[in-house]
Coordinates of C-alpha atoms in Angstrom, one line a residue:
M1 CA 14.1 -11.9 -18.1
F2 CA 17.1 -9.5 -18.2
C3 CA 18.2 -7.9 -14.9
Y4 CA 21.2 -5.6 -14.7
A5 CA 22.7 -4.4 -11.4
G6 CA 26.0 -3.0 -10.6
Y7 CA 25.8 0.8 -10.1
P8 CA 26.1 1.8 -6.4
G9 CA 24.3 4.8 -5.2
F10 CA 22.1 7.1 -7.3
V11 CA 22.5 6.7 -11.1
E12 CA 19.7 7.6 -13.5
D13 CA 17.8 4.7 -15.0
L14 CA 18.5 5.7 -18.5
R15 CA 22.3 5.8 -17.9
V16 CA 22.2 2.3 -16.4
F17 CA 20.1 1.1 -19.4
R18 CA 22.5 2.6 -21.9
N19 CA 25.4 1.0 -20.2
S20 CA 23.8 -2.5 -19.9
D21 CA 24.9 -5.6 -21.8
L22 CA 21.4 -5.8 -23.3
W23 CA 21.7 -2.3 -24.8
N24 CA 25.1 -2.9 -26.2
C25 CA 24.3 -6.3 -27.6
V26 CA 21.1 -5.2 -29.3
N27 CA 22.8 -2.1 -30.8
Q28 CA 26.0 -3.9 -31.9
R29 CA 24.3 -7.0 -33.4
N30 CA 21.2 -7.7 -35.5
L31 CA 18.1 -6.7 -33.6
L32 CA 16.3 -9.8 -34.9
S33 CA 18.8 -12.1 -33.1
F34 CA 17.2 -10.8 -29.8
F35 CA 13.6 -9.9 -30.6
H36 CA 11.8 -12.1 -33.2
N37 CA 8.3 -11.6 -34.6
Q38 CA 7.8 -8.1 -33.2
E39 CA 8.8 -9.1 -29.7
F40 CA 9.8 -6.4 -27.2
T41 CA 10.8 -5.8 -23.7
I42 CA 9.1 -3.6 -21.2
G43 CA 11.1 -0.7 -19.9
D44 CA 10.9 2.0 -17.2
K45 CA 9.4 5.4 -18.0
A46 CA 12.9 6.9 -18.1
Y47 CA 13.9 4.6 -20.9
L48 CA 13.7 5.6 -24.5
I49 CA 10.8 4.3 -26.6
L50 CA 12.3 2.0 -29.2
G51 CA 11.0 -0.7 -31.5
W52 CA 12.2 -3.3 -29.0
C53 CA 11.7 -1.4 -25.7
L54 CA 8.2 -0.1 -24.8
T55 CA 7.4 2.2 -21.9
A56 CA 4.2 3.7 -20.6
Y57 CA 3.1 7.1 -21.9
K58 CA 4.4 10.0 -19.8
D59 CA 1.4 11.7 -18.3
N60 CA 1.9 15.5 -18.6
G61 CA -1.8 16.1 -18.1
H62 CA -2.7 15.9 -21.8
L63 CA -3.3 12.1 -22.2
T64 CA -6.5 11.0 -23.8
E65 CA -8.8 8.5 -22.2
L66 CA -7.4 5.8 -24.6
L67 CA -3.8 6.6 -23.6
H68 CA -4.7 6.5 -19.9
W69 CA -6.3 3.1 -20.5
M70 CA -3.2 1.9 -22.4
N71 CA -1.0 3.0 -19.4
T72 CA -3.3 1.0 -17.0
I73 CA -2.9 -2.1 -19.1
F74 CA 0.8 -1.6 -19.5
K75 CA 1.3 -1.2 -15.7
Q76 CA -0.8 -4.3 -14.9
N77 CA 1.2 -6.4 -17.3
K78 CA 4.5 -5.0 -16.1
N79 CA 3.5 -5.8 -12.5
E80 CA 2.5 -9.3 -13.4
Y81 CA 5.8 -9.8 -15.3
I82 CA 7.8 -8.6 -12.4
Q83 CA 6.0 -10.7 -9.8
Q84 CA 6.8 -13.8 -11.9
Y85 CA 10.5 -13.3 -11.1
I86 CA 10.4 -12.2 -7.5

């Protein structure tokens, strides 16, 4: 698990993510040295969708039933993942 903290007060999630060691290491080195065999990390909705960082679909009122279902599965797995480390 990767956890990054260090910004006091209100800072947008994407800004914190782009300034994290994880972001810098993955972008400066070979992606495969961090994520093997199509592995990925789960990110906040504010994060960019990348090959190695997945987020839930943004619900702007036009999601299909399948995409709603995928968001439900994503949120369940994200919550289980977070609870393992709390």
